[in-house]
Coordinates of C-alpha atoms in Angstrom, one line a residue:
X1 CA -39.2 -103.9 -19.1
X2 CA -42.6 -102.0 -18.8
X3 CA -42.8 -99.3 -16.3
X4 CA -44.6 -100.7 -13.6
X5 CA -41.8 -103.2 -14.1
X6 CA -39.3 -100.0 -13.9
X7 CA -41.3 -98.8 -10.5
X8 CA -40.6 -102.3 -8.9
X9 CA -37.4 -102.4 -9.6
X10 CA -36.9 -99.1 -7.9
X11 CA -39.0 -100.0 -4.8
X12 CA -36.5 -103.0 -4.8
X13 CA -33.6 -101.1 -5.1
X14 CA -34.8 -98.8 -2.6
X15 CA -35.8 -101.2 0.1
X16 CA -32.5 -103.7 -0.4
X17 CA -29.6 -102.1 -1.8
X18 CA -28.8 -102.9 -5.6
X19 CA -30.5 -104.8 -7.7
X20 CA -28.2 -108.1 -9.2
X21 CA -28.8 -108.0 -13.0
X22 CA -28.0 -111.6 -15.0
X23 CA -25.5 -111.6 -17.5
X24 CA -26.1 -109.0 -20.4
X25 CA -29.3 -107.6 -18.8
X26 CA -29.8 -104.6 -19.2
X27 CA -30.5 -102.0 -15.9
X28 CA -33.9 -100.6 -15.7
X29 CA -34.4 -96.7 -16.5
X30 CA -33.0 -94.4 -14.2
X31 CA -30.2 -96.5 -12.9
X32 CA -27.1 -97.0 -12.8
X33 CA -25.3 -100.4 -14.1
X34 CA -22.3 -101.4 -12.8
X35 CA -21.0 -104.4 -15.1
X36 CA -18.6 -107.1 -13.8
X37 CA -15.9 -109.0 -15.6
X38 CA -18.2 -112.1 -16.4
X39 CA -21.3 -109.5 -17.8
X40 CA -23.1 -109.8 -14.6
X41 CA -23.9 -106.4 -12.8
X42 CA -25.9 -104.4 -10.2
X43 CA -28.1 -101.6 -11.3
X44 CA -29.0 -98.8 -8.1
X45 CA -30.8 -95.8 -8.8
X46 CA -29.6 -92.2 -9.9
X47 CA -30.7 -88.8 -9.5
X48 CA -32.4 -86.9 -11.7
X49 CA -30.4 -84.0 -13.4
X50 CA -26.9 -84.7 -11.6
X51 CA -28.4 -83.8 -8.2
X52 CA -27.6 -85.2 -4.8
X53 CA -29.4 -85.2 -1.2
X54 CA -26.5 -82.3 -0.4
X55 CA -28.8 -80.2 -2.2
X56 CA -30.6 -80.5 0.8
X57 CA -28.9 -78.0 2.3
X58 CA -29.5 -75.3 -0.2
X59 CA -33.2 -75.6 1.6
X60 CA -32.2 -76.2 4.8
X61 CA -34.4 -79.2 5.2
X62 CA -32.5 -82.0 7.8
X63 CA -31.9 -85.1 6.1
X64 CA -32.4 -88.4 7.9
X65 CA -30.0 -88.8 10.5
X66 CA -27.0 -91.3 10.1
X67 CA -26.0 -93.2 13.8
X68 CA -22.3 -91.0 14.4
X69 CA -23.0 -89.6 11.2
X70 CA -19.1 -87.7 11.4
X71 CA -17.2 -91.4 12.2
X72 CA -19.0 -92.7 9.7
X73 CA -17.5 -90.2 8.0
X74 CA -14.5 -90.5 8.5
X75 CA -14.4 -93.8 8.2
X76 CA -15.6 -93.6 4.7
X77 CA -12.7 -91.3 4.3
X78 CA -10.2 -93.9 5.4
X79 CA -11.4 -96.7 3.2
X80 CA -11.7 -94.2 0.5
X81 CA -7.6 -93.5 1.0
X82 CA -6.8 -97.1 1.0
X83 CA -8.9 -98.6 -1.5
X84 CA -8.5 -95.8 -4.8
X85 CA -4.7 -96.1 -5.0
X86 CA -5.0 -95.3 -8.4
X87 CA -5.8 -92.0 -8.2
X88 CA -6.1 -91.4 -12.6
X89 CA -8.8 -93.7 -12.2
X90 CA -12.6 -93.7 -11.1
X91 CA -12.8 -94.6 -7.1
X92 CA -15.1 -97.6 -7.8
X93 CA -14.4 -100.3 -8.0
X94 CA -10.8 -99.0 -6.7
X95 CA -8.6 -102.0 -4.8
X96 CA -9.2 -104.1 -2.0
X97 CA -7.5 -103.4 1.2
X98 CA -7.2 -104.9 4.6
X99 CA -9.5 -104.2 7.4
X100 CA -6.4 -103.1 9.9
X101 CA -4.7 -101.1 7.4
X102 CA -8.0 -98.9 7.4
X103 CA -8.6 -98.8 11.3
X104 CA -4.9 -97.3 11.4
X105 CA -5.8 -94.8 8.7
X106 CA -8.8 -93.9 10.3
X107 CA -6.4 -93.7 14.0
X108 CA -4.1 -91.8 12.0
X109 CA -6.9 -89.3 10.9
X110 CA -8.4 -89.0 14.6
X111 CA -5.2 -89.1 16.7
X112 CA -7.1 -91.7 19.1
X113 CA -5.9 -95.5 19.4
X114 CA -7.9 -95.8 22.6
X115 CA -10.3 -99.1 21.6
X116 CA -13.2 -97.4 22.6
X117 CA -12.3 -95.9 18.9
X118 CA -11.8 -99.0 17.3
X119 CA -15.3 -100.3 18.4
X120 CA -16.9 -97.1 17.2
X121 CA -15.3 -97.9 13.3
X122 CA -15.9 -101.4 13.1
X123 CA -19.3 -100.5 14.4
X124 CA -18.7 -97.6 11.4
X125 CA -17.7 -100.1 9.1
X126 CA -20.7 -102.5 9.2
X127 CA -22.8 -99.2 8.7
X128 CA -21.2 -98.7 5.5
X129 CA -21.1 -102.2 4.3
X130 CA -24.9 -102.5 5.0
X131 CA -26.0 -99.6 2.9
X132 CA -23.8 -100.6 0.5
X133 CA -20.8 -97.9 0.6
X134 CA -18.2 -100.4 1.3
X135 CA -17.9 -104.0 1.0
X136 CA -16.7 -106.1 3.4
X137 CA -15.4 -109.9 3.8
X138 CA -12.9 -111.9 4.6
X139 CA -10.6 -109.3 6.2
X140 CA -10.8 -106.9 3.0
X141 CA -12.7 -103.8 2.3
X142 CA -13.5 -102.6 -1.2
X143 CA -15.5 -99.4 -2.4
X144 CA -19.2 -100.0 -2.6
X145 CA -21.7 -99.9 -5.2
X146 CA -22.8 -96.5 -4.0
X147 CA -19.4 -95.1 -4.4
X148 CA -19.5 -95.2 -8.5
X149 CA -22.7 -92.3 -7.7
X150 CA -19.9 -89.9 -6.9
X151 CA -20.2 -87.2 -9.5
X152 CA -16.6 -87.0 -11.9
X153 CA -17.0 -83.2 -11.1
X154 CA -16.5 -84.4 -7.2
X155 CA -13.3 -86.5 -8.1
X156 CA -11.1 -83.0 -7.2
X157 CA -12.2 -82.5 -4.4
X158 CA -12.3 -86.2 -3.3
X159 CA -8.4 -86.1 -4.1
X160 CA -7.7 -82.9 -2.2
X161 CA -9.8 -85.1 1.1
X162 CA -7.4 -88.1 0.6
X163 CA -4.6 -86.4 -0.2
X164 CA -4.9 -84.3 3.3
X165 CA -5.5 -87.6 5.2
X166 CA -3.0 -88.7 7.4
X167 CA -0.3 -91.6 6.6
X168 CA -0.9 -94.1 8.8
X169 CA 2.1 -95.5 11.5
X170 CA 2.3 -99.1 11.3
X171 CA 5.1 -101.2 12.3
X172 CA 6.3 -104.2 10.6
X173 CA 3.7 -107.4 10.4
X174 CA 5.1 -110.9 11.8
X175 CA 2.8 -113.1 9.7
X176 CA 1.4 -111.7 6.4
X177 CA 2.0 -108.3 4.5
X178 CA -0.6 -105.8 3.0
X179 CA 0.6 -107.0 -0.8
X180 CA 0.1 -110.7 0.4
X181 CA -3.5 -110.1 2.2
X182 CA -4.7 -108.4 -0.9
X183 CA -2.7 -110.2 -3.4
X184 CA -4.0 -113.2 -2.4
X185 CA -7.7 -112.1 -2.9
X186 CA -7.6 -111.1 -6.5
X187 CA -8.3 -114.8 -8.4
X188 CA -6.2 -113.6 -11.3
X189 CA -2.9 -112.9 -9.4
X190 CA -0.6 -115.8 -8.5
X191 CA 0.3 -116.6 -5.1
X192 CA 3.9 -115.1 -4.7
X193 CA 7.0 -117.5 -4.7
X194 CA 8.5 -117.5 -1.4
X195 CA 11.7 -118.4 -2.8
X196 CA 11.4 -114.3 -4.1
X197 CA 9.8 -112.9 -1.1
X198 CA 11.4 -111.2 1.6
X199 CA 11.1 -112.6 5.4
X200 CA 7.5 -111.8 6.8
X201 CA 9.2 -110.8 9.7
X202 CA 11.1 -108.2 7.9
X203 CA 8.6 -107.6 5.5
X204 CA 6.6 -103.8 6.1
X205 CA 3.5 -103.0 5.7
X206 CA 2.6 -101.5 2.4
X207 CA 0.8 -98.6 1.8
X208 CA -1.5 -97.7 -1.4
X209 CA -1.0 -94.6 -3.0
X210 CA -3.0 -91.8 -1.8
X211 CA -2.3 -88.8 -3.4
X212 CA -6.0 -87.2 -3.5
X213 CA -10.1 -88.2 -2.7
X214 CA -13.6 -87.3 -0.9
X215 CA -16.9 -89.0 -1.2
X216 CA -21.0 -88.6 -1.2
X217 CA -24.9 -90.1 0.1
X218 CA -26.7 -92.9 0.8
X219 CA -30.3 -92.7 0.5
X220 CA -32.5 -92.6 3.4
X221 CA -35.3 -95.5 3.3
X222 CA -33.8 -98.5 3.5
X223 CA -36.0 -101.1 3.5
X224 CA -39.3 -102.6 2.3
X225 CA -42.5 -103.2 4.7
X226 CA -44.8 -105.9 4.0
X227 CA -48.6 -104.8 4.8
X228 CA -48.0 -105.7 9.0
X229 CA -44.4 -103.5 9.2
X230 CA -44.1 -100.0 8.8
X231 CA -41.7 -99.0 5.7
X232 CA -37.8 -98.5 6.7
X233 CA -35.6 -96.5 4.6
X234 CA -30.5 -97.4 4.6
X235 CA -30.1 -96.1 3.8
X236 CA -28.5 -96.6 1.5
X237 CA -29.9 -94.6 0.3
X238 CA -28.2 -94.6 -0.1
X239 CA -27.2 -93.7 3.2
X240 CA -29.9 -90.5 3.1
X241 CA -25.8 -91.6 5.2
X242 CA -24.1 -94.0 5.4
X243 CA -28.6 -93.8 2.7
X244 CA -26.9 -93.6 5.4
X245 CA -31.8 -93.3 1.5
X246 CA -29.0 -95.4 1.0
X247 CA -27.7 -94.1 1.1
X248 CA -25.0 -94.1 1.0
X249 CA -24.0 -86.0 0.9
X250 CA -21.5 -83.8 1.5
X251 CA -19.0 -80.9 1.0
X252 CA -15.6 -82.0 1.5
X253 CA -15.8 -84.9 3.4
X254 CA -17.2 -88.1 3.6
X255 CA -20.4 -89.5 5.3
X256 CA -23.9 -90.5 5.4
X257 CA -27.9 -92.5 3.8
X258 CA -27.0 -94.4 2.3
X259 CA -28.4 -94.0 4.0
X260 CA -29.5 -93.1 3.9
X261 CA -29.1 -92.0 4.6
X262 CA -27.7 -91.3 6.2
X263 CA -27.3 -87.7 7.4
X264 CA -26.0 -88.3 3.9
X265 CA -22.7 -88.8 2.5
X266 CA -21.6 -86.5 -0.1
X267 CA -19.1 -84.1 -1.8
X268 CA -21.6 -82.5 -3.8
X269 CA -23.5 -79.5 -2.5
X270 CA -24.4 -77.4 -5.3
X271 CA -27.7 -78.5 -7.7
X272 CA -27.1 -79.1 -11.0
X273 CA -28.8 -78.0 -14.3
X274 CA -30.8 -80.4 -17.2
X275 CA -29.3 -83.3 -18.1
X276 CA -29.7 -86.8 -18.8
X277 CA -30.4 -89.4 -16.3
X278 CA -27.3 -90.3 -14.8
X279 CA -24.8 -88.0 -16.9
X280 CA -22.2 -87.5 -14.2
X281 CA -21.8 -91.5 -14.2
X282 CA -22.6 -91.6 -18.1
X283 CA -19.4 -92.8 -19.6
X284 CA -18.3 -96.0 -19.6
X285 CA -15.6 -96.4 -16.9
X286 CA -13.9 -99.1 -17.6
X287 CA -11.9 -100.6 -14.2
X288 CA -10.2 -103.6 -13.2
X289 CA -13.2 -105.7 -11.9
X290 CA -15.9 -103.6 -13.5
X291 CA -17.4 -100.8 -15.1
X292 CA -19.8 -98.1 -14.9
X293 CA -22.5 -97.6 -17.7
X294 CA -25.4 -95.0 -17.5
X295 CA -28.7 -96.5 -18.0
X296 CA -32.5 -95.0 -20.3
X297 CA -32.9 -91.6 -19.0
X298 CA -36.5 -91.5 -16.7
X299 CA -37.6 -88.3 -16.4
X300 CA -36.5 -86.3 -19.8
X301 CA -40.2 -86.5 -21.1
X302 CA -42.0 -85.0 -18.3
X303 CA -39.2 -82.2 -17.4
X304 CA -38.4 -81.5 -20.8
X305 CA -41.6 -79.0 -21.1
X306 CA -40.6 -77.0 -18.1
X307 CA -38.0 -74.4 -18.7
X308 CA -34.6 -74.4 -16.7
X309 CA -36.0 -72.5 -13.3
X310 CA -39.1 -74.5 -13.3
X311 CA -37.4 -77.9 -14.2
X312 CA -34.8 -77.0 -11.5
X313 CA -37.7 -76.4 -8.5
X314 CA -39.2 -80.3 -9.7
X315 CA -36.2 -82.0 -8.8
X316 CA -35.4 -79.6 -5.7
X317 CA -39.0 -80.9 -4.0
X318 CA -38.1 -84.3 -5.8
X319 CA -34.6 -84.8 -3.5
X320 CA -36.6 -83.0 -0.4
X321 CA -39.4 -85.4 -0.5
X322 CA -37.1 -88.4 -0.7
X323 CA -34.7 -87.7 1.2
X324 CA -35.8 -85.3 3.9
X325 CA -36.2 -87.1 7.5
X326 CA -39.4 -85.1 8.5
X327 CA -42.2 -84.4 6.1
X328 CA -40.8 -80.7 4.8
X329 CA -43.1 -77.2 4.3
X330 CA -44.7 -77.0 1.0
X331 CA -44.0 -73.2 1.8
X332 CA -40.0 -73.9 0.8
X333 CA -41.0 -75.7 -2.8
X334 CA -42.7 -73.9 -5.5
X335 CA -43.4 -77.5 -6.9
X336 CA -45.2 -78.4 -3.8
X337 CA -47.4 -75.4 -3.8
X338 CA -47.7 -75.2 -7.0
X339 CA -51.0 -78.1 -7.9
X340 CA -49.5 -78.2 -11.9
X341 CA -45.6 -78.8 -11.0
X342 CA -47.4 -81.3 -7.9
X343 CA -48.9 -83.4 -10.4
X344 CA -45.7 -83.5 -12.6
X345 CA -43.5 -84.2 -9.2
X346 CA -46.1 -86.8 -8.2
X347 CA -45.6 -88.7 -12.0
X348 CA -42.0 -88.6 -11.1
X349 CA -42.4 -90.1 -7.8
X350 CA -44.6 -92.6 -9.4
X351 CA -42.3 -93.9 -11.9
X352 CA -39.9 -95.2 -9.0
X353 CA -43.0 -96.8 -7.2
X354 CA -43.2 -94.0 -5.0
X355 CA -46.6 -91.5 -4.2
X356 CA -46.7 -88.1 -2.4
X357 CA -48.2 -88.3 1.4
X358 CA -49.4 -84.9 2.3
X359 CA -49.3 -83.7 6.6
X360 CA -51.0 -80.9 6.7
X361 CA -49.0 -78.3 5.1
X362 CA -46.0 -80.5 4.9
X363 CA -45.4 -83.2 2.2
X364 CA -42.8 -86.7 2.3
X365 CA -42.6 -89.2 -0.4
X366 CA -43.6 -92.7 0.9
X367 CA -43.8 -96.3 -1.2
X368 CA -46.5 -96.8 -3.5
X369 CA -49.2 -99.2 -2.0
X370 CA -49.6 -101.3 -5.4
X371 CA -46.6 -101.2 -6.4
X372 CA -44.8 -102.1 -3.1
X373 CA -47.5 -104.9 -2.7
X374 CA -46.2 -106.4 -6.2
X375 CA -42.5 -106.1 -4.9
X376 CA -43.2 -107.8 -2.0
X377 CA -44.7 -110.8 -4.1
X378 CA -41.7 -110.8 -5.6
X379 CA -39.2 -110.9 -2.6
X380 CA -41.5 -113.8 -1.2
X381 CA -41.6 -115.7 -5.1
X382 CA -37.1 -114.6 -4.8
X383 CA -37.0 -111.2 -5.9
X384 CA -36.7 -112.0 -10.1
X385 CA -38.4 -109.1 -12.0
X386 CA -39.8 -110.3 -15.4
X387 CA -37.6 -109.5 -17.8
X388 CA -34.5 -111.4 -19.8
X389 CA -32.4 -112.8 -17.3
X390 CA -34.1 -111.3 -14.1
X391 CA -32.9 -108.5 -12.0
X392 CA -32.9 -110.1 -7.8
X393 CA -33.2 -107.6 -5.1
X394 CA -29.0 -107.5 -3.5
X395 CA -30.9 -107.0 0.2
X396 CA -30.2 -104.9 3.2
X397 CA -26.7 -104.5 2.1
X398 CA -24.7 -106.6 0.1
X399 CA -26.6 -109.7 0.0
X400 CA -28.8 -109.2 2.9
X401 CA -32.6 -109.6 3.3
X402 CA -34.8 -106.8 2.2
X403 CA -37.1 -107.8 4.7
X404 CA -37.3 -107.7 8.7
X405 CA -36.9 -110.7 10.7
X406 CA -38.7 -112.1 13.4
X407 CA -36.7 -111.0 16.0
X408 CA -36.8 -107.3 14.4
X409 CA -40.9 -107.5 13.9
X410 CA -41.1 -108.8 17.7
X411 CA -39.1 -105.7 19.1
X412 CA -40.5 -103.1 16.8
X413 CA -44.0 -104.3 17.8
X414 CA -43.3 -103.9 21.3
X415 CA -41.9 -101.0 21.3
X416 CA -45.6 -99.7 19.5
X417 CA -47.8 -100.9 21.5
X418 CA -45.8 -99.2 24.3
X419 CA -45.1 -96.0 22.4
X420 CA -48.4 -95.7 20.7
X421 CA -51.2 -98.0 21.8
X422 CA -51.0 -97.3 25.2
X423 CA -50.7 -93.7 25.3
X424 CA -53.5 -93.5 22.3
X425 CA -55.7 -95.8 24.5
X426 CA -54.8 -93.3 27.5
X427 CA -56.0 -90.4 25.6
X428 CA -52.7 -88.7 26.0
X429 CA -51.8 -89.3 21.9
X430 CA -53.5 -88.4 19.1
X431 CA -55.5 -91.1 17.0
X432 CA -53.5 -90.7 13.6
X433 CA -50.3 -90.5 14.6
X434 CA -47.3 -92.3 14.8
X435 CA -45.1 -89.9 16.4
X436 CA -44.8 -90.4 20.2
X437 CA -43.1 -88.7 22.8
X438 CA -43.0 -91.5 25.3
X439 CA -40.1 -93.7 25.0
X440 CA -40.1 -97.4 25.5
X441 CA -36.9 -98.0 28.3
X442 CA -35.0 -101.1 27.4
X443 CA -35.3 -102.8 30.4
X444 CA -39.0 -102.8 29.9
X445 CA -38.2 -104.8 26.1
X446 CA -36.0 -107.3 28.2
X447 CA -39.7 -108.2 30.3
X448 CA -41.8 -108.0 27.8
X449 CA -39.7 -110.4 25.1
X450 CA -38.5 -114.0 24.6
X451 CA -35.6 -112.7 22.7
X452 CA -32.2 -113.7 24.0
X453 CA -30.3 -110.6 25.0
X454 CA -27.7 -110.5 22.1
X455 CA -30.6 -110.5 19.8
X456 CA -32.5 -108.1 20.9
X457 CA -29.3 -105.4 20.9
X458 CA -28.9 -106.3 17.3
X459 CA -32.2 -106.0 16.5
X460 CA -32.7 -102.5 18.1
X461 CA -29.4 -101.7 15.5
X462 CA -31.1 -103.0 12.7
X463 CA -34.4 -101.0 13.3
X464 CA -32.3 -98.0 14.5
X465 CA -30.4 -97.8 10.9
X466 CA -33.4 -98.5 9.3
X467 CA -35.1 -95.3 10.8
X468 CA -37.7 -97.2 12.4
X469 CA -36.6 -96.8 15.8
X470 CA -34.9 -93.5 17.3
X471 CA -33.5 -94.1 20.2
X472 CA -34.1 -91.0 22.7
X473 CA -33.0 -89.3 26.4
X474 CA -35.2 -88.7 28.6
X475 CA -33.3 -85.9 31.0
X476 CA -31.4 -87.9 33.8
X477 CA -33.2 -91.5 33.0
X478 CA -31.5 -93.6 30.6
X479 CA -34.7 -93.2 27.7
X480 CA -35.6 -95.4 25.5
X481 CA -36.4 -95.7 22.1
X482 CA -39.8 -94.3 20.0
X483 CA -40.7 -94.9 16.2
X484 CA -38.6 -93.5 14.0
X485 CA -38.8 -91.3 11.0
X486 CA -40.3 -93.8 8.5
X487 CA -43.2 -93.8 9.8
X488 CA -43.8 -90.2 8.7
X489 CA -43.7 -92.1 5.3
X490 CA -46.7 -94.5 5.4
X491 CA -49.4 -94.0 3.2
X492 CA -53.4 -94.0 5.0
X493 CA -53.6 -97.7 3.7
X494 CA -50.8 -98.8 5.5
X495 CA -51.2 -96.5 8.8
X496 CA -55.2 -98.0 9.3
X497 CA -53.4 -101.7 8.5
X498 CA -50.9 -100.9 10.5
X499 CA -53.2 -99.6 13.5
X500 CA -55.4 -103.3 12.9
X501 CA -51.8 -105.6 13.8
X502 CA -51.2 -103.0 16.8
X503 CA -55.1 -104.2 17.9
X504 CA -54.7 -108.1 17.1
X505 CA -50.9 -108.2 19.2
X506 CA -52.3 -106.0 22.0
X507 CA -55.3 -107.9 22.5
X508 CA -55.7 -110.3 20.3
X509 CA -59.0 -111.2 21.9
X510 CA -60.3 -108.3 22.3
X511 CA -63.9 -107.4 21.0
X512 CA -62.3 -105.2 18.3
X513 CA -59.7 -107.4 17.3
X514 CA -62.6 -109.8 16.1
X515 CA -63.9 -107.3 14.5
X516 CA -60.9 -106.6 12.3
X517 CA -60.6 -110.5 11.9
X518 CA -64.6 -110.5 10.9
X519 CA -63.9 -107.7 8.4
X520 CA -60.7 -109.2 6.8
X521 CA -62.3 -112.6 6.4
X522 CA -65.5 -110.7 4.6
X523 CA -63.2 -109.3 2.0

């Protein structure tokens, strides 16, 4: 792969979760590869030098914010004791384990069975599972992708988490056991012979082994704008947290993201020195149901001239830029003041498609125009990257769309013209500027849209984990909901394209919306 390919695959990664690599492909530089029995795989990026968005709080710069960033925590906690039950092992790919068996951990943790707790962790759960942290089907939960990130130097204290967690009380299940549920999803194991089986009504719950854990970060951006929608961010990653960016940061326990991203999940707090990319995750870690292998180093030829304190400031402002959730002070980042480490920080950003957007004093990373224009042919043409066997884009989540849908693009719109337009038109915000103090109330999206009602609240979630929504208070009122923190991240190309589709929906007929349709048309 060339390294514009390289770039797109990043911008893919970044804007859907992890990449699905054919058979024997290999994962572009700078990620990682996680290989499956039949020599398929997914490839999601790593951090330069060992680093994690926790390093974030070294400089005190907030990462993007995770939706109940400490359940989502604990939550990853939970499936983090139930699914690594082989604890001299690597967490991912760990086991499966059922979906109730991790609500009662996570009661057990919280010392709540109210279901006003229960609706918080499923709602935690389908966080996790759409930035990739977990994976979720058919009753079962299994570590994500994101989770073979953790640094082997975090595994201690990832043990010491688990091992403090809470047993959790169940009483004996009438119909199927924990063995059975999970027994019966692995397609090598045989269906147990009920001639040998015990009663199901006498049969207990069984508990995996959980003797020690902790986990990490999602990245913040989460997902990829075409030229009309402003760039998300879940996070991934990674958590920034549960990004979650995606993301998929954090001392001792777990959380987005991430996310996101996230804020971020993640044991790790303290920066490490030089290395190669993706050395914590370099070994080959073989597991039932796959295996972790490090791919080409990125950045070695550009850091590799800079010596250790120097080196260590470049991937400081790196993490900051692409992971804060505001645009942080150049003041904080002797590679951001400095123009000769800038340049060097900008060739790093570039070679995951990414560019440096400047705000005043402040800097954030955003997606590169050309290059996130190419990976947006490619979701359109399916996502397949040039190379042997094809790399596909794994979506919002395991599997999901990269993209926003029409029922997300409809809300999001609204809620800028409301937000933006109208107060810019009124004088009362400035003209480049996507930050707005005046909320859009919900009831005011019911008028204003066709979507049914059920849509629309699971479209203001979608926008809301892909940070381009935030929902706010307003003092007594019930609030409403402004544009989020990606749009801190759009680059002057897309903020004057962006400003022409806020013309053409608010007044579509409008003298200056022909104008932008006369000047389109002339290009």
């Amino acid at each position: 792969m060339t390294r514009a390919d390289d770039a797109t695959a990043h911008v893919l990664a970044r804007a859907g979760g992890p990449l699905r690599l054919g058979a024997g492909v290999a994962a572009p530089a700078g990620m990682l590869r996680l290989t499956r029995p039949d020599s398929t795989g997914e490839a999601l990026p790593v951090w330069p030098d060992g680093a994690t968005p926790s390093l974030l709080e070294e400089y005190q710069v907030a990462p993007v914010p995770v939706e109940r960033a400490g359940e989502t925590r604990r939550v990853l906690a939970a499936c983090l004791k139930c699914c690594w039950t082989d604890q001299s092992a690597d967490p991912w790919p760990g086991d499966p384990a059922p979906v109730e068996l991790v609500l009662d951990t996570y009661r057990a943790l919280i010392g709540r069975t109210d279901d006003l707790m229960r609706n918080w962790a499923i709602g935690a759960l389908r966080r996790l599972h759409d930035s990739a942290w977990i994976v979720m089907a058919d009753g079962l939960i299994t570590l994500g992708p994101r989770c073979a990130l953790w640094p082997v130097e975090s595994y201690a204290q990832l043990k010491e988490l688990v091992r403090r967690l809470p047993d959790p009380e169940r009483t004996a299940l009438t119909v199927v056991a924990d063995a059975d549920i999970v027994a019966a999803a692995r397609p090598d194991t045989p269906a147990p012979d009920p001639a040998t089986q015990a009663s199901p009504v006498l049969a207990s719950s069984t508990r995996p082994d959980t003797t020690d854990h902790p986990p990490s970060t999602p990245e913040p951006d989460t997902a990829l704008h075409r030229p009309s929608t402003p760039e998300p961010h879940t996070t991934p990653h990674r958590p920034s947290t549960p990004e979650p960016h995606t993301t998929p940061h954090r001392p001792s326990t777990p959380g987005p993201d991430t996310t996101h991203r996230p804020s971020t999940l993640g044991p790790d707090t303290t920066h490490r020195g030089p290395s190669t990319a993706g050395r914590d995750v370099s070994a080959v870690r073989a597991r039932l149901g796959g295996q972790a292998e490090a791919g080409a180093a990125e950045f070695d030829d550009l850091l590799g001239g800079y010596d250790e304190r120097r080196r260590a400031e470049l991937v400081a402002a790196f993490v900051a830029v692409e992971h804060a959730g505001e645009p942080v002070l150049e003041a904080r980042f002797l590679a951001l003041r400095d123009p000769a480490l800038r340049h060097s920080l900008g060739e790093m950003l570039a070679r995951r498609g990414r560019t440096l957007i400047q705000h005043r004093e402040r800097w954030i990373s955003g997606y590169d125009d050309h290059t996130a224009a190419r990976a947006a042919r490619l979701l359109g043409d399916g996502g397949d990257l040039p190379s042997p066997g094809g790399a596909r884009s794994g979506g919002q989540g395991p599997g999901g769309p990269a993209s926003l849908g029409e029922a997300e693009k409809a809300v999001l719109t609204l809620v800028l013209v409301h937000s933006v337009a109208i107060p810019r038109a009124e004088g009362v915000l400035p003209e480049d500027t996507w930050s707005s103090p005046h909320p859009t109330p919900v009831d005011e999206l019911r008028r204003h849209t066709q979507v049914p009602i059920g849509e629309l609240e699971a479209a203001l979630r979608t926008l809301r984990h892909a940070g381009l929504l935030t929902q706010v208070k307003a003092g007594e009122e019930a609030g409403g909901y402004v544009p989020g923190p990606q749009f801190h991240r759009l680059t002057p190309a897309v903020r004057r394209r962006l400003q022409e589709e806020l013309i053409l929906a608010a007044g579509p007929h409008s003298p200056l919306a022909g104008a932008v349709r006369a000047r389109r048309s002339a290009e």
